[in-house]
């Protein structure tokens, strides 16, 4: 599911509840050209359902985070990723809990703060297979990310 893409395309709210009831694991992705933010996708999943049903509490923050991590990896066929444990790939991201969006909640509410308040701008570190790709919010191998992205987009628009 990519709720921000569905919003952007005016396709409506995806059938997440029906899919889950049918036995499908929730899997969140980000394929939008306008928003690339898995935290926003997770938040949108719950908020879109709230809007549709006018009720809260369809999924917990932990369930939404799992849909963006472990279940997302499994949907891609990567069962060795998505969890931090021995024998798994060391892929993870840290989210700042001291930004203007995330500061304040008790430590026990960290998952809720990350899912319901943080954005991609709050990502501090990203480690892929044990290697830092983003450290302190700065990409370690691409010196100018916006320029590289603009160049890649221009190449496919030719």
N, CA, C and O atoms as a DFTB+ gen file, in Angstrom:
632 C
 N C O
     1  1       0.833      -1.174       0.000
     2  2       0.000       0.000       0.000
     3  2       0.884       1.246       0.000
     4  3       1.899       1.300       0.694
     5  1       0.494       2.219      -0.768
     6  2       1.167       3.519      -0.798
     7  2       0.088       4.597      -0.691
     8  3      -0.307       5.175      -1.703
     9  1      -0.388       4.872       0.510
    10  2      -1.511       5.796       0.670
    11  2      -1.278       7.192       0.093
    12  3      -2.224       7.799      -0.408
    13  1      -0.061       7.718       0.146
    14  2       0.139       9.066      -0.396
    15  2      -0.001       9.069      -1.913
    16  3      -0.470      10.051      -2.486
    17  1       0.397       7.994      -2.563
    18  2       0.217       7.894      -4.009
    19  2      -1.262       7.831      -4.348
    20  3      -1.722       8.492      -5.278
    21  1      -2.012       7.026      -3.584
    22  2      -3.455       6.926      -3.834
    23  2      -4.119       8.288      -3.676
    24  3      -5.002       8.646      -4.455
    25  1      -3.694       9.047      -2.668
    26  2      -4.236      10.407      -2.482
    27  2      -3.883      11.286      -3.664
    28  3      -4.741      11.974      -4.219
    29  1      -2.598      11.260      -4.053
    30  2      -2.121      12.118      -5.125
    31  2      -2.838      11.831      -6.440
    32  3      -3.153      12.753      -7.193
    33  1      -3.095      10.564      -6.714
    34  2      -3.753      10.185      -7.964
    35  2      -5.272      10.264      -7.886
    36  3      -5.958      10.022      -8.879
    37  1      -5.799      10.598      -6.718
    38  2      -7.245      10.652      -6.480
    39  2      -7.890       9.285      -6.697
    40  3      -9.022       9.187      -7.172
    41  1      -7.151       8.233      -6.340
    42  2      -7.656       6.866      -6.477
    43  2      -8.479       6.433      -5.278
    44  3      -9.107       5.374      -5.308
    45  1      -8.486       7.229      -4.230
    46  2      -9.253       6.879      -3.043
    47  2      -8.400       6.162      -2.012
    48  3      -7.177       6.081      -2.126
    49  1      -9.081       5.649      -1.010
    50  2      -8.425       4.956       0.095
    51  2      -8.283       3.488      -0.285
    52  3      -9.256       2.838      -0.667
    53  1      -7.069       2.977      -0.179
    54  2      -6.808       1.592      -0.550
    55  2      -7.554       0.595       0.329
    56  3      -7.985       0.939       1.429
    57  1      -7.708      -0.641      -0.152
    58  2      -8.487      -1.655       0.564
    59  2      -7.684      -2.395       1.638
    60  3      -7.748      -3.622       1.717
    61  1      -6.943      -1.677       2.449
    62  2      -6.073      -2.306       3.445
    63  2      -6.836      -3.195       4.404
    64  3      -6.400      -4.310       4.692
    65  1      -7.959      -2.728       4.900
    66  2      -8.737      -3.510       5.872
    67  2      -9.217      -4.804       5.228
    68  3      -9.103      -5.873       5.828
    69  1      -9.747      -4.720       4.029
    70  2     -10.244      -5.913       3.339
    71  2      -9.105      -6.887       3.056
    72  3      -9.271      -8.096       3.220
    73  1      -7.969      -6.383       2.639
    74  2      -6.821      -7.252       2.375
    75  2      -6.363      -7.948       3.654
    76  3      -6.068      -9.143       3.651
    77  1      -6.308      -7.195       4.734
    78  2      -5.876      -7.777       6.001
    79  2      -6.878      -8.836       6.473
    80  3      -6.479      -9.903       6.940
    81  1      -8.148      -8.549       6.355
    82  2      -9.180      -9.529       6.741
    83  2      -9.086     -10.805       5.907
    84  3      -9.426     -11.891       6.378
    85  1      -8.623     -10.666       4.663
    86  2      -8.484     -11.825       3.772
    87  2      -7.197     -12.604       4.058
    88  3      -6.937     -13.633       3.435
    89  1      -6.390     -12.102       5.012
    90  2      -5.187     -12.831       5.403
    91  2      -3.888     -12.263       4.883
    92  3      -2.825     -12.830       5.136
    93  1      -3.946     -11.171       4.171
    94  2      -2.732     -10.552       3.639
    95  2      -2.049      -9.705       4.712
    96  3      -2.707      -8.973       5.450
    97  1      -0.737      -9.813       4.787
    98  2       0.012      -8.921       5.676
    99  2      -0.005      -7.516       5.085
   100  3       0.026      -7.354       3.865
   101  1      -0.054      -6.520       5.930
   102  2       0.042      -5.143       5.445
   103  2       1.472      -4.867       5.037
   104  3       2.409      -5.248       5.739
   105  1       1.639      -4.218       3.928
   106  2       2.971      -3.853       3.467
   107  2       2.912      -2.438       2.931
   108  3       2.146      -2.141       2.015
   109  1       3.720      -1.574       3.503
   110  2       3.739      -0.171       3.082
   111  2       4.964       0.109       2.239
   112  3       6.050      -0.412       2.495
   113  1       4.773       0.928       1.244
   114  2       5.883       1.356       0.403
   115  2       5.744       2.836       0.137
   116  3       4.845       3.496       0.658
   117  1       6.641       3.348      -0.675
   118  2       6.594       4.757      -1.044
   119  2       7.029       4.857      -2.492
   120  3       8.221       4.815      -2.799
   121  1       6.054       4.992      -3.380
   122  2       6.392       5.062      -4.799
   123  2       5.964       6.380      -5.423
   124  3       5.939       6.519      -6.646
   125  1       5.636       7.327      -4.594
   126  2       5.164       8.611      -5.090
   127  2       6.317       9.447      -5.618
   128  3       7.435       9.387      -5.107
   129  1       6.031      10.213      -6.630
   130  2       7.029      11.165      -7.120
   131  2       7.025      12.428      -6.264
   132  3       7.962      13.225      -6.323
   133  1       5.978      12.609      -5.473
   134  2       5.836      13.827      -4.678
   135  2       6.278      13.651      -3.233
   136  3       6.828      14.579      -2.639
   137  1       6.043      12.466      -2.654
   138  2       6.364      12.229      -1.247
   139  2       7.064      10.875      -1.135
   140  3       6.511       9.849      -1.531
   141  1       8.268      10.880      -0.600
   142  2       8.979       9.634      -0.322
   143  2       9.278       9.657       1.172
   144  3      10.305      10.173       1.615
   145  1       8.336       9.074       1.944
   146  2       8.416       9.151       3.396
   147  2       7.618       7.997       3.983
   148  3       6.394       8.070       4.082
   149  1       8.313       6.926       4.374
   150  2       7.611       5.759       4.910
   151  2       6.859       6.062       6.198
   152  3       5.855       5.414       6.495
   153  1       7.331       7.034       6.961
   154  2       6.598       7.409       8.166
   155  2       5.256       8.041       7.797
   156  3       4.242       7.782       8.446
   157  1       5.255       8.859       6.767
   158  2       3.992       9.450       6.288
   159  2       3.069       8.369       5.732
   160  3       1.856       8.432       5.930
   161  1       3.628       7.384       5.044
   162  2       2.804       6.284       4.522
   163  2       2.138       5.526       5.675
   164  3       0.951       5.208       5.613
   165  1       2.911       5.241       6.722
   166  2       2.359       4.524       7.882
   167  2       1.255       5.333       8.544
   168  3       0.182       4.812       8.847
   169  1       1.528       6.593       8.762
   170  2       0.541       7.480       9.385
   171  2      -0.709       7.578       8.502
   172  3      -1.833       7.545       9.001
   173  1      -0.501       7.699       7.195
   174  2      -1.621       7.849       6.266
   175  2      -2.518       6.622       6.258
   176  3      -3.731       6.743       6.084
   177  1      -1.937       5.443       6.444
   178  2      -2.744       4.227       6.459
   179  2      -3.834       4.332       7.533
   180  3      -5.010       4.085       7.268
   181  1      -3.420       4.702       8.743
   182  2      -4.381       4.837       9.844
   183  2      -5.291       6.044       9.638
   184  3      -6.504       5.936       9.815
   185  1      -4.724       7.190       9.268
   186  2      -5.531       8.399       9.156
   187  2      -6.550       8.307       8.034
   188  3      -7.656       8.832       8.165
   189  1      -6.201       7.645       6.927
   190  2      -7.171       7.468       5.843
   191  2      -8.351       6.613       6.309
   192  3      -9.502       6.912       5.993
   193  1      -8.060       5.550       7.062
   194  2      -9.143       4.713       7.582
   195  2     -10.006       5.482       8.579
   196  3     -11.224       5.311       8.618
   197  1      -9.370       6.323       9.377
   198  2     -10.142       7.153      10.305
   199  2     -11.111       8.036       9.538
   200  3     -12.269       8.189       9.923
   201  1     -10.623       8.616       8.444
   202  2     -11.456       9.486       7.634
   203  2     -12.611       8.699       7.013
   204  3     -13.752       9.162       6.997
   205  1     -12.304       7.514       6.507
   206  2     -13.330       6.689       5.865
   207  2     -14.393       6.227       6.852
   208  3     -15.584       6.271       6.545
   209  1     -13.969       5.779       8.051
   210  2     -14.895       5.162       9.007
   211  2     -15.369       6.107      10.110
   212  3     -16.355       5.835      10.795
   213  1     -14.652       7.224      10.273
   214  2     -14.915       8.167      11.353
   215  2     -14.698       7.529      12.722
   216  3     -15.362       7.871      13.701
   217  1     -13.723       6.568      12.763
   218  2     -13.310       5.905      14.005
   219  2     -11.791       5.861      14.056
   220  3     -11.127       5.852      13.019
   221  1     -11.245       5.836      15.268
   222  2      -9.801       5.699      15.483
   223  2      -9.452       4.244      15.785
   224  3     -10.325       3.414      16.039
   225  1      -8.154       3.962      15.750
   226  2      -7.652       2.702      16.268
   227  2      -7.720       1.506      15.347
   228  3      -7.920       0.386      15.816
   229  1      -7.561       1.704      14.063
   230  2      -7.554       0.564      13.135
   231  2      -6.264      -0.244      13.280
   232  3      -6.283      -1.475      13.266
   233  1      -5.137       0.471      13.422
   234  2      -3.841      -0.173      13.609
   235  2      -3.060       0.578      14.675
   236  3      -3.177       1.797      14.804
   237  1      -2.268      -0.156      15.433
   238  2      -1.383       0.481      16.404
   239  2      -0.148       1.007      15.686
   240  3       0.129       0.637      14.545
   241  1       0.582       1.866      16.366
   242  2       1.845       2.362      15.802
   243  2       2.789       1.203      15.524
   244  3       3.482       1.200      14.506
   245  1       2.825       0.223      16.413
   246  2       3.699      -0.945      16.214
   247  2       3.299      -1.725      14.969
   248  3       4.167      -2.168      14.217
   249  1       2.003      -1.900      14.738
   250  2       1.558      -2.618      13.539
   251  2       1.921      -1.844      12.275
   252  3       2.337      -2.439      11.280
   253  1       1.767      -0.536      12.309
   254  2       2.107       0.283      11.147
   255  2       3.610       0.272      10.882
   256  3       4.043       0.213       9.731
   257  1       4.396       0.328      11.945
   258  2       5.849       0.269      11.780
   259  2       6.270      -1.084      11.205
   260  3       7.158      -1.145      10.355
   261  1       5.649      -2.151      11.657
   262  2       5.943      -3.489      11.127
   263  2       5.591      -3.556       9.635
   264  3       6.312      -4.182       8.857
   265  1       4.488      -2.915       9.234
   266  2       4.090      -2.907       7.820
   267  2       5.115      -2.183       6.960
   268  3       5.290      -2.510       5.786
   269  1       5.792      -1.198       7.544
   270  2       6.801      -0.433       6.806
   271  2       8.185      -1.071       6.870
   272  3       9.100      -0.636       6.171
   273  1       8.342      -2.093       7.698
   274  2       9.665      -2.710       7.861
   275  2       9.589      -4.200       7.547
   276  3       9.728      -4.596       6.390
   277  1       9.373      -5.016       8.551
   278  2       9.410      -6.472       8.389
   279  2       8.455      -6.978       7.309
   280  3       8.862      -7.744       6.436
   281  1       7.196      -6.558       7.359
   282  2       6.237      -7.046       6.376
   283  2       6.528      -6.495       4.984
   284  3       6.280      -7.166       3.982
   285  1       7.050      -5.281       4.924
   286  2       7.459      -4.727       3.637
   287  2       8.605      -5.512       3.030
   288  3       8.606      -5.787       1.830
   289  1       9.578      -5.873       3.849
   290  2      10.690      -6.684       3.355
   291  2      10.204      -8.050       2.877
   292  3      10.626      -8.531       1.825
   293  1       9.327      -8.665       3.644
   294  2       8.798      -9.982       3.238
   295  2       8.056      -9.899       1.913
   296  3       8.145     -10.815       1.095
   297  1       7.323      -8.810       1.690
   298  2       6.596      -8.642       0.426
   299  2       7.554      -8.565      -0.757
   300  3       7.197      -8.919      -1.881
   301  1       8.776      -8.098      -0.494
   302  2       9.794      -8.027      -1.542
   303  2      10.584      -9.328      -1.671
   304  3      11.460      -9.454      -2.527
   305  1      10.261     -10.292      -0.811
   306  2      10.980     -11.558      -0.839
   307  2      12.261     -11.539      -0.029
   308  3      13.113     -12.412      -0.193
   309  1      12.406     -10.549       0.847
   310  2      13.617     -10.400       1.650
   311  2      13.319     -10.812       3.093
   312  3      13.256      -9.961       3.981
   313  1      13.141     -12.073       3.320
   314  2      12.790     -12.545       4.660
   315  2      13.942     -12.403       5.650
   316  3      13.731     -12.531       6.856
   317  1      15.153     -12.140       5.166
   318  2      16.310     -11.984       6.042
   319  2      16.492     -10.531       6.504
   320  3      17.505     -10.197       7.118
   321  1      15.523      -9.683       6.213
   322  2      15.612      -8.272       6.595
   323  2      14.324      -7.846       7.294
   324  3      13.319      -8.557       7.270
   325  1      14.379      -6.681       7.912
   326  2      13.186      -6.107       8.513
   327  2      13.084      -6.261      10.015
   328  3      12.177      -5.706      10.635
   329  1      14.009      -7.013      10.612
   330  2      14.041      -7.177      12.069
   331  2      15.488      -7.087      12.517
   332  3      16.398      -7.489      11.792
   333  1      15.695      -6.561      13.708
   334  2      17.040      -6.521      14.277
   335  2      17.235      -7.738      15.159
   336  3      16.796      -7.765      16.309
   337  1      17.894      -8.740      14.612
   338  2      18.208      -9.933      15.393
   339  2      19.342     -10.690      14.701
   340  3      19.623     -10.471      13.522
   341  1      19.979     -11.571      15.442
   342  2      21.109     -12.340      14.941
   343  2      20.723     -13.082      13.669
   344  3      19.660     -13.697      13.589
   345  1      21.602     -13.012      12.679
   346  2      21.387     -13.707      11.422
   347  2      20.642     -12.902      10.376
   348  3      20.564     -13.322       9.221
   349  1      20.096     -11.761      10.748
   350  2      19.373     -10.916       9.802
   351  2      20.318      -9.844       9.261
   352  3      21.358      -9.562       9.857
   353  1      19.948      -9.252       8.130
   354  2      20.722      -8.129       7.608
   355  2      20.651      -6.972       8.602
   356  3      19.614      -6.749       9.226
   357  1      21.720      -6.261       8.744
   358  2      21.739      -5.108       9.651
   359  2      21.264      -3.878       8.871
   360  3      22.062      -3.008       8.523
   361  1      19.966      -3.817       8.605
   362  2      19.335      -2.690       7.922
   363  2      18.434      -1.993       8.931
   364  3      17.506      -2.604       9.461
   365  1      18.700      -0.723       9.198
   366  2      17.828      -0.002      10.115
   367  2      18.020       1.498       9.958
   368  3      19.001       1.976       9.388
   369  1      17.046       2.215      10.485
   370  2      17.054       3.675      10.463
   371  2      16.766       4.159      11.874
   372  3      15.964       3.558      12.590
   373  1      17.414       5.238      12.272
   374  2      17.081       5.843      13.555
   375  2      16.311       7.138      13.301
   376  3      16.548       7.845      12.322
   377  1      15.398       7.420      14.200
   378  2      14.551       8.599      14.093
   379  2      14.785       9.458      15.328
   380  3      14.734       8.965      16.455
   381  1      15.041      10.734      15.111
   382  2      15.261      11.665      16.224
   383  2      13.974      11.851      17.011
   384  3      12.908      12.084      16.441
   385  1      14.085      11.746      18.305
   386  2      12.924      11.963      19.167
   387  2      13.047      13.278      19.933
   388  3      12.446      13.465      20.990
   389  1      13.854      14.187      19.361
   390  2      14.048      15.488      19.995
   391  2      13.834      16.643      19.016
   392  3      14.326      17.749      19.240
   393  1      13.102      16.387      17.934
   394  2      12.821      17.463      16.979
   395  2      11.561      18.201      17.427
   396  3      10.923      17.804      18.402
   397  1      11.205      19.259      16.727
   398  2       9.990      19.994      17.082
   399  2       8.743      19.133      16.874
   400  3       7.701      19.408      17.468
   401  1       8.836      18.103      16.041
   402  2       7.693      17.218      15.807
   403  2       7.603      16.099      16.833
   404  3       6.509      15.633      17.150
   405  1       8.753      15.665      17.356
   406  2       8.763      14.437      18.156
   407  2       9.088      14.633      19.634
   408  3       8.926      13.697      20.417
   409  1       9.531      15.796      20.032
   410  2       9.937      16.014      21.420
   411  2       8.738      15.985      22.357
   412  3       7.643      16.423      22.007
   413  1       8.971      15.459      23.556
   414  2       7.951      15.526      24.587
   415  2       7.415      14.221      25.117
   416  3       7.352      14.040      26.333
   417  1       7.023      13.291      24.244
   418  2       6.425      12.059      24.787
   419  2       7.415      11.244      25.633
   420  3       8.628      11.315      25.433
   421  1       6.873      10.473      26.577
   422  2       7.695       9.586      27.392
   423  2       8.372       8.552      26.496
   424  3       7.867       8.234      25.420
   425  1       9.505       8.032      26.935
   426  2      10.275       7.052      26.158
   427  2       9.424       5.860      25.741
   428  3       9.613       5.318      24.652
   429  1       8.499       5.446      26.587
   430  2       7.656       4.295      26.262
   431  2       6.729       4.582      25.070
   432  3       6.121       3.664      24.520
   433  1       6.627       5.850      24.678
   434  2       5.780       6.243      23.552
   435  2       6.596       6.543      22.291
   436  3       6.100       7.195      21.372
   437  1       7.835       6.073      22.248
   438  2       8.733       6.367      21.118
   439  2       8.161       5.889      19.784
   440  3       8.255       6.599      18.783
   441  1       7.580       4.711      19.760
   442  2       7.018       4.195      18.503
   443  2       5.877       5.078      18.033
   444  3       5.788       5.397      16.847
   445  1       5.011       5.472      18.940
   446  2       3.902       6.349      18.587
   447  2       4.409       7.694      18.081
   448  3       3.890       8.229      17.101
   449  1       5.428       8.242      18.754
   450  2       5.994       9.523      18.315
   451  2       6.585       9.397      16.918
   452  3       6.391      10.278      16.079
   453  1       7.301       8.315      16.664
   454  2       7.913       8.124      15.346
   455  2       6.843       7.991      14.260
   456  3       6.928       8.646      13.221
   457  1       5.844       7.149      14.498
   458  2       4.836       6.879      13.464
   459  2       3.859       8.048      13.292
   460  3       3.527       8.407      12.163
   461  1       3.402       8.636      14.380
   462  2       2.346       9.628      14.263
   463  2       2.820      11.083      14.260
   464  3       2.010      11.991      14.078
   465  1       4.124      11.317      14.459
   466  2       4.605      12.699      14.459
   467  2       5.841      12.918      13.584
   468  3       5.976      13.983      12.981
   469  1       6.733      11.951      13.500
   470  2       7.990      12.144      12.764
   471  2       7.768      12.142      11.257
   472  3       6.759      11.647      10.755
   473  1       8.737      12.706      10.560
   474  2       8.755      12.667       9.098
   475  2      10.137      12.203       8.659
   476  3      11.015      11.971       9.491
   477  1      10.322      12.069       7.371
   478  2      11.628      11.680       6.838
   479  2      12.711      12.667       7.285
   480  3      13.882      12.298       7.383
   481  1      12.332      13.901       7.552
   482  2      13.306      14.900       8.010
   483  2      13.877      14.553       9.381
   484  3      14.923      15.077       9.761
   485  1      13.204      13.678      10.128
   486  2      13.676      13.279      11.447
   487  2      14.607      12.061      11.407
   488  3      15.121      11.642      12.444
   489  1      14.824      11.498      10.225
   490  2      15.745      10.365      10.106
   491  2      17.166      10.874      10.322
   492  3      17.606      11.803       9.645
   493  1      17.875      10.270      11.257
   494  2      19.245      10.691      11.564
   495  2      20.289       9.764      10.977
   496  3      21.309      10.219      10.459
   497  1      20.041       8.462      11.054
   498  2      21.005       7.483      10.553
   499  2      20.266       6.403       9.788
   500  3      19.160       6.010      10.159
   501  1      20.883       5.926       8.722
   502  2      20.387       4.758       8.008
   503  2      21.574       3.841       7.781
   504  3      22.613       4.252       7.264
   505  1      21.396       2.587       8.179
   506  2      22.434       1.571       8.030
   507  2      21.864       0.484       7.124
   508  3      20.761      -0.012       7.352
   509  1      22.627       0.120       6.095
   510  2      22.217      -0.924       5.160
   511  2      23.287      -2.001       5.164
   512  3      24.445      -1.750       4.832
   513  1      22.881      -3.202       5.545
   514  2      23.796      -4.338       5.642
   515  2      25.028      -3.998       6.479
   516  3      26.148      -4.399       6.163
   517  1      24.789      -3.250       7.548
   518  2      25.862      -2.919       8.479
   519  2      26.694      -1.709       8.104
   520  3      27.621      -1.358       8.833
   521  1      26.393      -1.064       6.993
   522  2      27.164       0.093       6.536
   523  2      26.323       1.361       6.636
   524  3      25.192       1.405       6.154
   525  1      26.891       2.400       7.271
   526  2      26.181       3.687       7.348
   527  2      26.005       4.255       5.937
   528  3      26.980       4.428       5.206
   529  1      24.773       4.540       5.567
   530  2      24.478       5.205       4.305
   531  2      24.129       6.667       4.583
   532  3      24.469       7.560       3.807
   533  1      23.445       6.891       5.703
   534  2      23.154       8.244       6.172
   535  2      23.658       8.326       7.609
   536  3      23.323       7.492       8.449
   537  1      24.463       9.341       7.872
   538  2      24.993       9.557       9.226
   539  2      24.716      11.008       9.597
   540  3      25.116      11.933       8.889
   541  1      24.024      11.190      10.719
   542  2      23.644      12.526      11.177
   543  2      22.900      13.310      10.098
   544  3      23.097      14.515       9.942
   545  1      22.044      12.609       9.359
   546  2      21.215      13.255       8.347
   547  2      21.904      13.539       7.034
   548  3      21.303      14.159       6.157
   549  1      23.155      13.107       6.862
   550  2      23.916      13.384       5.643
   551  2      24.263      12.066       4.958
   552  3      24.785      11.148       5.591
   553  1      23.970      11.978       3.656
   554  2      24.292      10.779       2.888
   555  2      25.810      10.630       2.818
   556  3      26.520      11.597       2.544
   557  1      26.301       9.425       3.065
   558  2      27.756       9.221       3.138
   559  2      28.410       8.952       1.793
   560  3      29.627       9.088       1.669
   561  1      27.633       8.573       0.779
   562  2      28.254       8.248      -0.519
   563  2      27.809       9.146      -1.658
   564  3      28.430       9.139      -2.721
   565  1      26.752       9.915      -1.465
   566  2      26.276      10.828      -2.502
   567  2      26.414      12.241      -1.940
   568  3      25.621      12.647      -1.090
   569  1      27.410      12.991      -2.402
   570  2      27.679      14.303      -1.798
   571  2      26.548      15.321      -1.952
   572  3      26.306      16.113      -1.041
   573  1      25.852      15.311      -3.092
   574  2      24.778      16.276      -3.330
   575  2      23.545      15.499      -3.775
   576  3      23.316      15.324      -4.972
   577  1      22.756      15.035      -2.817
   578  2      21.598      14.187      -3.106
   579  2      20.582      14.894      -4.015
   580  3      20.133      14.283      -4.985
   581  1      20.200      16.150      -3.750
   582  2      19.230      16.792      -4.641
   583  2      19.725      16.867      -6.095
   584  3      18.951      16.623      -7.020
   585  1      20.983      17.197      -6.298
   586  2      21.516      17.273      -7.667
   587  2      21.529      15.889      -8.323
   588  3      21.195      15.761      -9.501
   589  1      21.907      14.868      -7.578
   590  2      21.933      13.509      -8.126
   591  2      20.524      13.061      -8.505
   592  3      20.329      12.426      -9.541
   593  1      19.545      13.392      -7.668
   594  2      18.164      13.026      -7.965
   595  2      17.657      13.778      -9.209
   596  3      17.032      13.183     -10.087
   597  1      17.928      15.063      -9.273
   598  2      17.509      15.856     -10.441
   599  2      18.146      15.307     -11.721
   600  3      17.490      15.237     -12.761
   601  1      19.393      14.928     -11.646
   602  2      20.100      14.362     -12.810
   603  2      19.469      13.032     -13.231
   604  3      19.286      12.786     -14.423
   605  1      19.142      12.190     -12.278
   606  2      18.537      10.892     -12.587
   607  2      17.157      11.074     -13.208
   608  3      16.804      10.359     -14.146
   609  1      16.380      12.015     -12.700
   610  2      15.054      12.272     -13.244
   611  2      15.168      12.817     -14.655
   612  3      14.429      12.394     -15.544
   613  1      16.072      13.739     -14.871
   614  2      16.274      14.310     -16.199
   615  2      16.667      13.230     -17.212
   616  3      16.251      13.281     -18.369
   617  1      17.462      12.262     -16.778
   618  2      17.925      11.193     -17.674
   619  2      16.762      10.335     -18.170
   620  3      16.776       9.888     -19.317
   621  1      15.776      10.103     -17.341
   622  2      14.659       9.264     -17.768
   623  2      13.565      10.047     -18.482
   624  3      12.668       9.452     -19.080
   625  1      13.629      11.365     -18.427
   626  2      12.625      12.192     -19.110
   627  2      13.018      12.499     -20.548
   628  3      12.245      13.118     -21.280
   629  1      14.186      12.083     -20.957
   630  2      14.652      12.394     -22.312
   631  2      13.921      11.618     -23.358
   632  3      14.200      11.770     -24.547
